[in-house]
C-alpha positions as protocol buffer text, in pm:
chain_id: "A"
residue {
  index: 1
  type: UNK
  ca { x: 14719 y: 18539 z: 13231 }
}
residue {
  index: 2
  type: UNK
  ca { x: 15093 y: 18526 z: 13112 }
}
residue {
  index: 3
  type: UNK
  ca { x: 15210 y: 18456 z: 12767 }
}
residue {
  index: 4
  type: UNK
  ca { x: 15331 y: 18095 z: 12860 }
}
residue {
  index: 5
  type: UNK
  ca { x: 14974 y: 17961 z: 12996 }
}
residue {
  index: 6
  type: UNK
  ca { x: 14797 y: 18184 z: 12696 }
}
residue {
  index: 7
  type: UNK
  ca { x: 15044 y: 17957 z: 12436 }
}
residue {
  index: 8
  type: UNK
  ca { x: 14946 y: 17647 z: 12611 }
}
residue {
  index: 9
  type: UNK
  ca { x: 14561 y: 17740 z: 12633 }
}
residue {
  index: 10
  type: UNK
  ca { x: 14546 y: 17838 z: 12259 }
}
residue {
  index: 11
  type: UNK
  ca { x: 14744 y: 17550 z: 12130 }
}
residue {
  index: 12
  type: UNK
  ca { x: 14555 y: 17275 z: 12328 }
}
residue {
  index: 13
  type: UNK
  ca { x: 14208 y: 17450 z: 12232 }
}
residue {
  index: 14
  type: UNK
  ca { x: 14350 y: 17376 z: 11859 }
}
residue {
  index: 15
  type: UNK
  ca { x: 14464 y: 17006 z: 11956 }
}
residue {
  index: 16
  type: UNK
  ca { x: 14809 y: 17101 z: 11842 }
}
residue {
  index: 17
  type: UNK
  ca { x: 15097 y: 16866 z: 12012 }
}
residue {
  index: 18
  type: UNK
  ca { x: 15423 y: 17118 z: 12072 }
}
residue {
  index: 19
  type: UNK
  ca { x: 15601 y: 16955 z: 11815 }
}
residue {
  index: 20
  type: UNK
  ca { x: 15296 y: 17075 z: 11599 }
}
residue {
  index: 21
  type: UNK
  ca { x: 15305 y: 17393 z: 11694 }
}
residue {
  index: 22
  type: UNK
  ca { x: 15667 y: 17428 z: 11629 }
}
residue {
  index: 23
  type: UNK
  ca { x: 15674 y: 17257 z: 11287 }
}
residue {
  index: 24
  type: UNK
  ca { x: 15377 y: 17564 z: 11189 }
}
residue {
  index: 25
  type: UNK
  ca { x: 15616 y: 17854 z: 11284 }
}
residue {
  index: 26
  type: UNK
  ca { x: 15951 y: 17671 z: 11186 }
}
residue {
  index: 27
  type: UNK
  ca { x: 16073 y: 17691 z: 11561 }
}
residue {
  index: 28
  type: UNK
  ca { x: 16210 y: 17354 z: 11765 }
}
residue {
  index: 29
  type: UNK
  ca { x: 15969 y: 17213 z: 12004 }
}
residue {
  index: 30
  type: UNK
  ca { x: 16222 y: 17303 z: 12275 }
}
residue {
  index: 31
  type: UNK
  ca { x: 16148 y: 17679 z: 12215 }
}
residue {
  index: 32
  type: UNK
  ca { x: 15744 y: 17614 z: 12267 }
}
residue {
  index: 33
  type: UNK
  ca { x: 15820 y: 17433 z: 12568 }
}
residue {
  index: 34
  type: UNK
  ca { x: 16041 y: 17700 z: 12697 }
}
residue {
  index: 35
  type: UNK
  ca { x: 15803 y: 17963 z: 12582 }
}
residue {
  index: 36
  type: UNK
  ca { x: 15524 y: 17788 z: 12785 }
}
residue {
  index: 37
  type: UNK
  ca { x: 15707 y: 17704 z: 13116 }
}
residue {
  index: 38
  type: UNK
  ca { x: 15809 y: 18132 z: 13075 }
}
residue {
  index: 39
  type: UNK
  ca { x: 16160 y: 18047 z: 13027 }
}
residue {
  index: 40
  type: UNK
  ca { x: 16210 y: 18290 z: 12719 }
}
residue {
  index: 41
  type: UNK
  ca { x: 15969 y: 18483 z: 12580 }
}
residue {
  index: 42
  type: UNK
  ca { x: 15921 y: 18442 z: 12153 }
}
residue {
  index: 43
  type: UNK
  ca { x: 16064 y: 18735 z: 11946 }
}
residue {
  index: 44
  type: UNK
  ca { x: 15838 y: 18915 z: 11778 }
}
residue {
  index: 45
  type: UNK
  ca { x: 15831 y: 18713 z: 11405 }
}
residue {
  index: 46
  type: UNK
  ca { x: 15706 y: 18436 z: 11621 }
}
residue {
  index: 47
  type: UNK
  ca { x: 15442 y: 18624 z: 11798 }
}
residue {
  index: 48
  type: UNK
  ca { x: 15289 y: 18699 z: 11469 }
}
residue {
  index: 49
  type: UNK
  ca { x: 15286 y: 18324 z: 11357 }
}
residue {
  index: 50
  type: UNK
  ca { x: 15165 y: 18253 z: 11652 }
}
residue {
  index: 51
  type: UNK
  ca { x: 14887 y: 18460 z: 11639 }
}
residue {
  index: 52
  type: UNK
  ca { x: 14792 y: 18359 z: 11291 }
}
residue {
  index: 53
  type: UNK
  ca { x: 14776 y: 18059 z: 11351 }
}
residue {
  index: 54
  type: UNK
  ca { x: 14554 y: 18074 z: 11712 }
}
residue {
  index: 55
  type: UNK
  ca { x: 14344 y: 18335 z: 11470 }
}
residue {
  index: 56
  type: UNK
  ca { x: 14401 y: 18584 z: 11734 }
}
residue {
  index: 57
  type: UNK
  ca { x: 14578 y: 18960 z: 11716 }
}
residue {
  index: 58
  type: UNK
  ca { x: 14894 y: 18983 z: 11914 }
}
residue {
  index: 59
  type: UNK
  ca { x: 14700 y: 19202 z: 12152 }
}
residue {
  index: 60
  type: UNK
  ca { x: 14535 y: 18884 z: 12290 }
}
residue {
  index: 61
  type: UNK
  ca { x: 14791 y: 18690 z: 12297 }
}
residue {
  index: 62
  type: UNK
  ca { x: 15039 y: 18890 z: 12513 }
}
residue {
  index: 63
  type: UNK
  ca { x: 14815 y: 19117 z: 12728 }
}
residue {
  index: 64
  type: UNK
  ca { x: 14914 y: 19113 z: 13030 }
}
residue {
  index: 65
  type: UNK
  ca { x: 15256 y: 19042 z: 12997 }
}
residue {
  index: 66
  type: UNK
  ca { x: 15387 y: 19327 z: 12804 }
}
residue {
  index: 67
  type: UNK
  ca { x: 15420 y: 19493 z: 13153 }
}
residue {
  index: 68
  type: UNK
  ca { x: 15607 y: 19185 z: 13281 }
}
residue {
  index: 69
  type: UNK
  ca { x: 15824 y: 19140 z: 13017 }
}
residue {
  index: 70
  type: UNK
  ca { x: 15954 y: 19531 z: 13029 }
}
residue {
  index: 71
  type: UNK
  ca { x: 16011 y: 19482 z: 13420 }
}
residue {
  index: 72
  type: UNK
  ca { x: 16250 y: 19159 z: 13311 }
}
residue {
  index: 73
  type: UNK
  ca { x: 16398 y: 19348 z: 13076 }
}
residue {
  index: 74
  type: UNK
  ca { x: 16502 y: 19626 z: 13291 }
}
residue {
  index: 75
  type: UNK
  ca { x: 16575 y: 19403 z: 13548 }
}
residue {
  index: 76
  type: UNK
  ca { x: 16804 y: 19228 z: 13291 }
}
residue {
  index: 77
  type: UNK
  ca { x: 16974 y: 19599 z: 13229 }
}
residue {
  index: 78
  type: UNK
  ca { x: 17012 y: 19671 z: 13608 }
}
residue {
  index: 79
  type: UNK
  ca { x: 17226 y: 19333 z: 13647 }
}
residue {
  index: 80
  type: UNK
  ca { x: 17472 y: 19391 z: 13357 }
}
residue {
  index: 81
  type: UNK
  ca { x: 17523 y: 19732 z: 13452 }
}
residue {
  index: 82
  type: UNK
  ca { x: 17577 y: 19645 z: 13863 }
}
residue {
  index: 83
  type: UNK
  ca { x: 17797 y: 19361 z: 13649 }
}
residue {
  index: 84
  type: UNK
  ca { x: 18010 y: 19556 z: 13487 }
}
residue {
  index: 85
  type: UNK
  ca { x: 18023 y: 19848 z: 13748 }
}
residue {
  index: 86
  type: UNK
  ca { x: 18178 y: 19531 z: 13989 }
}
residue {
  index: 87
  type: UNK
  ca { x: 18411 y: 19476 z: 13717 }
}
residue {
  index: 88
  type: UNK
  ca { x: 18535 y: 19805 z: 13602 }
}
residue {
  index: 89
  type: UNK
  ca { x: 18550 y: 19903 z: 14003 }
}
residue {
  index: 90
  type: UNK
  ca { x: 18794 y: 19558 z: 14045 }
}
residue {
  index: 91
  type: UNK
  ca { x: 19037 y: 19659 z: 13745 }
}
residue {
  index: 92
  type: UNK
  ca { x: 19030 y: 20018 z: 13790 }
}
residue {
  index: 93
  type: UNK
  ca { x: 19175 y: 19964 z: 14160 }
}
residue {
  index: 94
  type: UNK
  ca { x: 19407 y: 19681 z: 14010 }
}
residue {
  index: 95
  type: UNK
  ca { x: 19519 y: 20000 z: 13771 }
}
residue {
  index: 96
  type: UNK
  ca { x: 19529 y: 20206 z: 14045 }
}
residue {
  index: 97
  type: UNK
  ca { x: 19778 y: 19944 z: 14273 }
}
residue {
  index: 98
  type: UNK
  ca { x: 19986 y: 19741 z: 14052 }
}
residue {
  index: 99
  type: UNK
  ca { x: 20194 y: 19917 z: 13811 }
}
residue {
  index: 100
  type: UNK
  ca { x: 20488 y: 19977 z: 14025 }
}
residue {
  index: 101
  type: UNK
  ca { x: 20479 y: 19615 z: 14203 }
}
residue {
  index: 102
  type: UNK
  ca { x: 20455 y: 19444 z: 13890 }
}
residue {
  index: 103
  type: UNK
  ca { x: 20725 y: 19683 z: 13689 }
}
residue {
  index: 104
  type: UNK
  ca { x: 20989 y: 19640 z: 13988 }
}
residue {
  index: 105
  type: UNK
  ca { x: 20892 y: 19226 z: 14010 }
}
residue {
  index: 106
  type: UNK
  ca { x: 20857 y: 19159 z: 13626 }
}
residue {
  index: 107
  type: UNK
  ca { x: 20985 y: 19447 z: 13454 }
}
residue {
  index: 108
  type: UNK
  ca { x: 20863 y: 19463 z: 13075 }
}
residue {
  index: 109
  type: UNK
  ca { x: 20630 y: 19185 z: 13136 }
}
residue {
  index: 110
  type: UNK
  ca { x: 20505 y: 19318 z: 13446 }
}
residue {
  index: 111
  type: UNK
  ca { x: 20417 y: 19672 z: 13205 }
}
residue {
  index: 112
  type: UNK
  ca { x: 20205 y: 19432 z: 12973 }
}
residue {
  index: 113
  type: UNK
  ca { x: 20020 y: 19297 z: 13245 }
}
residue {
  index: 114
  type: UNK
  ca { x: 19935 y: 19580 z: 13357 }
}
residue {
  index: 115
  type: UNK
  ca { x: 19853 y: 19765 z: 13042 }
}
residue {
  index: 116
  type: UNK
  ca { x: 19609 y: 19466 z: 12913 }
}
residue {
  index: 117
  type: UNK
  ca { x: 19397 y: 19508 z: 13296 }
}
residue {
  index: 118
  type: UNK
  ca { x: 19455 y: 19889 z: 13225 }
}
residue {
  index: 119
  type: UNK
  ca { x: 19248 y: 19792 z: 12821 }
}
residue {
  index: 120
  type: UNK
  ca { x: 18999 y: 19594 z: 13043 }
}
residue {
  index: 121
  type: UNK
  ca { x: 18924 y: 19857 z: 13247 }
}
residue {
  index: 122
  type: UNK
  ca { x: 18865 y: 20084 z: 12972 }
}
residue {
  index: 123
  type: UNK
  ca { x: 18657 y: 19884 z: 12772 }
}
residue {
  index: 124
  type: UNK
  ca { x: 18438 y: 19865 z: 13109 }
}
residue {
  index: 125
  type: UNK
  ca { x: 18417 y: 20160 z: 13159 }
}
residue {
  index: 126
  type: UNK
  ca { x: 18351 y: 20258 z: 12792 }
}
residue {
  index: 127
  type: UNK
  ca { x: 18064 y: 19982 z: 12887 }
}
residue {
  index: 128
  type: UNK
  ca { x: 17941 y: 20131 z: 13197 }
}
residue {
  index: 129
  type: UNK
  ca { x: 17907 y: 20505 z: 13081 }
}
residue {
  index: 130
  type: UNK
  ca { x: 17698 y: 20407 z: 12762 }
}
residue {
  index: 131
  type: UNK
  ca { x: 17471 y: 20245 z: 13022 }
}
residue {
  index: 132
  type: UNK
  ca { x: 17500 y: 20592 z: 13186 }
}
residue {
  index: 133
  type: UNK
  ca { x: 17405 y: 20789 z: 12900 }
}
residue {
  index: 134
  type: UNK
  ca { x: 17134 y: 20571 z: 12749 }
}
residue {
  index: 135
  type: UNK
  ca { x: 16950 y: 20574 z: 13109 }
}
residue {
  index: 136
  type: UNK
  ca { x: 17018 y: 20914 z: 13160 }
}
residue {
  index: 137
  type: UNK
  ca { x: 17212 y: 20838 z: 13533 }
}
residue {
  index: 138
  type: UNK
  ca { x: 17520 y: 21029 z: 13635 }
}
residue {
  index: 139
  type: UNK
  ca { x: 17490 y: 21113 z: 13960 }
}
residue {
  index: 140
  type: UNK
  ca { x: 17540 y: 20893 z: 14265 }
}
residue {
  index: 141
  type: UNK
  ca { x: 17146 y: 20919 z: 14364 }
}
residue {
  index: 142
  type: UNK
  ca { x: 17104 y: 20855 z: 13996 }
}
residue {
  index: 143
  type: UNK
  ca { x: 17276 y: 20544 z: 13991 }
}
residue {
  index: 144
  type: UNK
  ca { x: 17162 y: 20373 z: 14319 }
}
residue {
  index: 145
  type: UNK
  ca { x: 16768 y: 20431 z: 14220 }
}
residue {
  index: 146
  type: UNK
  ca { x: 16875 y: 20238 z: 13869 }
}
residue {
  index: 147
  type: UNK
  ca { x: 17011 y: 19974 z: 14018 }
}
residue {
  index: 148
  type: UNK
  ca { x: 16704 y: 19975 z: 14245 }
}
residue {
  index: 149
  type: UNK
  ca { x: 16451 y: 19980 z: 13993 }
}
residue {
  index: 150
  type: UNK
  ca { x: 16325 y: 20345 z: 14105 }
}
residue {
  index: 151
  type: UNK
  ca { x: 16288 y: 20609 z: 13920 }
}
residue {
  index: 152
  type: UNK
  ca { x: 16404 y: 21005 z: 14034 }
}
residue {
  index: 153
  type: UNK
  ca { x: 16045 y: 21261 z: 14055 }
}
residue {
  index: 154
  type: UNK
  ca { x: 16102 y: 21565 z: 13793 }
}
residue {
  index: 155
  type: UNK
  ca { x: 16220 y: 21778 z: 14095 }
}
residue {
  index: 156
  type: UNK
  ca { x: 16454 y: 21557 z: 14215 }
}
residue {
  index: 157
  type: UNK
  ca { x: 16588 y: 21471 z: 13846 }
}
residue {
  index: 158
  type: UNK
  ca { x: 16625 y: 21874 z: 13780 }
}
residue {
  index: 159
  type: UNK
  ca { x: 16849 y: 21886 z: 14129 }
}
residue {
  index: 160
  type: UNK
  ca { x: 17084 y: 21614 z: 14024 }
}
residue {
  index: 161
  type: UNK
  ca { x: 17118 y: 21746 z: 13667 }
}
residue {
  index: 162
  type: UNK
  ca { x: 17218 y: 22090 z: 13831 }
}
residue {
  index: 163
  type: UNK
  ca { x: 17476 y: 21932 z: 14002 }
}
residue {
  index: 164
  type: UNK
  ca { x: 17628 y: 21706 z: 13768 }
}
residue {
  index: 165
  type: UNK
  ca { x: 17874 y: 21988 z: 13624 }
}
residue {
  index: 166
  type: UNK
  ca { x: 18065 y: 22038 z: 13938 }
}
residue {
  index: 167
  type: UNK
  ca { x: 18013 y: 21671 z: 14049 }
}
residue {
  index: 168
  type: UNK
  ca { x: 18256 y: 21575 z: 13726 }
}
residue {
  index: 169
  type: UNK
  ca { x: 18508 y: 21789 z: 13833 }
}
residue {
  index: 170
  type: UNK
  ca { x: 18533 y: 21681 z: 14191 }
}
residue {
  index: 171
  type: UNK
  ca { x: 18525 y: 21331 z: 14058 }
}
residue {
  index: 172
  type: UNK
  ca { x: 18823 y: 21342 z: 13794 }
}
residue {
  index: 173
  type: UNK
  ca { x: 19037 y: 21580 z: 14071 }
}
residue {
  index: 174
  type: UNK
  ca { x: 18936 y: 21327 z: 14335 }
}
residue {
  index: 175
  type: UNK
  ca { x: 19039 y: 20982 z: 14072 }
}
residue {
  index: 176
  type: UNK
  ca { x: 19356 y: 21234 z: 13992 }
}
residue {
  index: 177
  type: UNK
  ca { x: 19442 y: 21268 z: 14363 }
}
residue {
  index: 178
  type: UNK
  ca { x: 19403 y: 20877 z: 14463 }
}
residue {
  index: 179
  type: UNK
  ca { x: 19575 y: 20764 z: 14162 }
}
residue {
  index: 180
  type: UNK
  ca { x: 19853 y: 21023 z: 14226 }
}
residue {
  index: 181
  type: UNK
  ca { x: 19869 y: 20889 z: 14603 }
}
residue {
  index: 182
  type: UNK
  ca { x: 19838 y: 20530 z: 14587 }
}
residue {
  index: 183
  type: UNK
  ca { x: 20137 y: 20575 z: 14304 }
}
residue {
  index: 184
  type: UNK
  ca { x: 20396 y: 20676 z: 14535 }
}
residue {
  index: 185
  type: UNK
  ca { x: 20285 y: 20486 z: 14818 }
}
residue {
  index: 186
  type: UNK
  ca { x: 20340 y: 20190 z: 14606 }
}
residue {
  index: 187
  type: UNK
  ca { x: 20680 y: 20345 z: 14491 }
}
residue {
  index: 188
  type: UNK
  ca { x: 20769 y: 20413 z: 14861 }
}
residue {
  index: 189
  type: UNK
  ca { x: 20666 y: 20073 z: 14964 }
}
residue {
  index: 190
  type: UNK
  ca { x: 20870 y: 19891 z: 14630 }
}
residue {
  index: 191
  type: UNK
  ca { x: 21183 y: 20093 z: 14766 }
}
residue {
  index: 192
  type: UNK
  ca { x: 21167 y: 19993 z: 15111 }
}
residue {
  index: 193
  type: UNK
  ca { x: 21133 y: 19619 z: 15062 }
}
């Protein structure tokens, strides 16, 4: 049974209206009705009023749903980080493509522009490797079973981790290259037009 029916069940059984309810743990009435229809889950102060006042342990009252609420959770996780990987990927290539347009077309101004995408890009990616370290994912077979909602066996967790040394390199060279090439193909182009 999931949290939301179990609130329902227990506060019926105790002829409580949800305005009740939410008057005895000094919550709105809104809250119990989202809590029941498993909009939001309560936070944990109001799982212990709520179980004092059904006269039930907290054990009762959310078994079965710890397991759900961990996989919406992570879920939750997965999205911001695919989020923010979208974004960082969309201003790093603006970094990457418009200093020299917008420098020849708006001079100084053109130089600001770019250097506030250039802050939002590092802010997102400040963002996106703290999701990195915290789930332990730096490889690309790392990343893709995140944002799939696998996990890696030990084996195949040891393999990437061997690898992640060199990978680094070859990624900063590789970033290094493109950034070097895509900066005078945009000078060449500038000049010619």
């Amino acid at each position: 049974m999931n949290l939301g029916a179990q609130i329902k069940e227990h506060r019926n059984a105790l002829s409580l209206s949800q305005e009740q309810l939410a008057e005895k743990i000094f919550v709105t009435r809104q809250s119990v009705s989202n809590w029941e229809n498993n909009k939001t889950y309560p936070d944990i102060n109001s799982l212990r009023m709520l179980s004092e006042v059904f006269g039930i342990s907290i054990d009762e009252l959310i078994k079965g749903d710890v397991t759900m609420m961990k996989r919406e959770i992570n879920e939750q996780e997965q999205a911001v980080f695919q989020r923010d990987s979208t974004i960082f990927t969309v201003l790093f290539i603006m970094m990457l493509v418009l200093p020299i347009p917008l420098s020849e077309l708006l001079g100084g101004i053109g130089w600001g522009i770019w250097g506030v995408i250039a802050a939002a890009g590092l802010y997102y990616g400040i963002r996106v490797e703290q999701y990195k370290k915290k789930h332990k994912i730096q490889t690309y077979k790392e990343i893709i079973a995140f944002t799939e909602g696998k996990s890696l066996s030990e084996i195949e967790q040891a393999r990437e981790e061997g690898k992640r040394p060199y990978q680094k390199f070859l990624l900063v060279a590789g970033f290094a290259i493109a950034a070097f090439a895509v900066s005078v193909g945009m000078a060449i182009i500038c000049r010619l037009i």
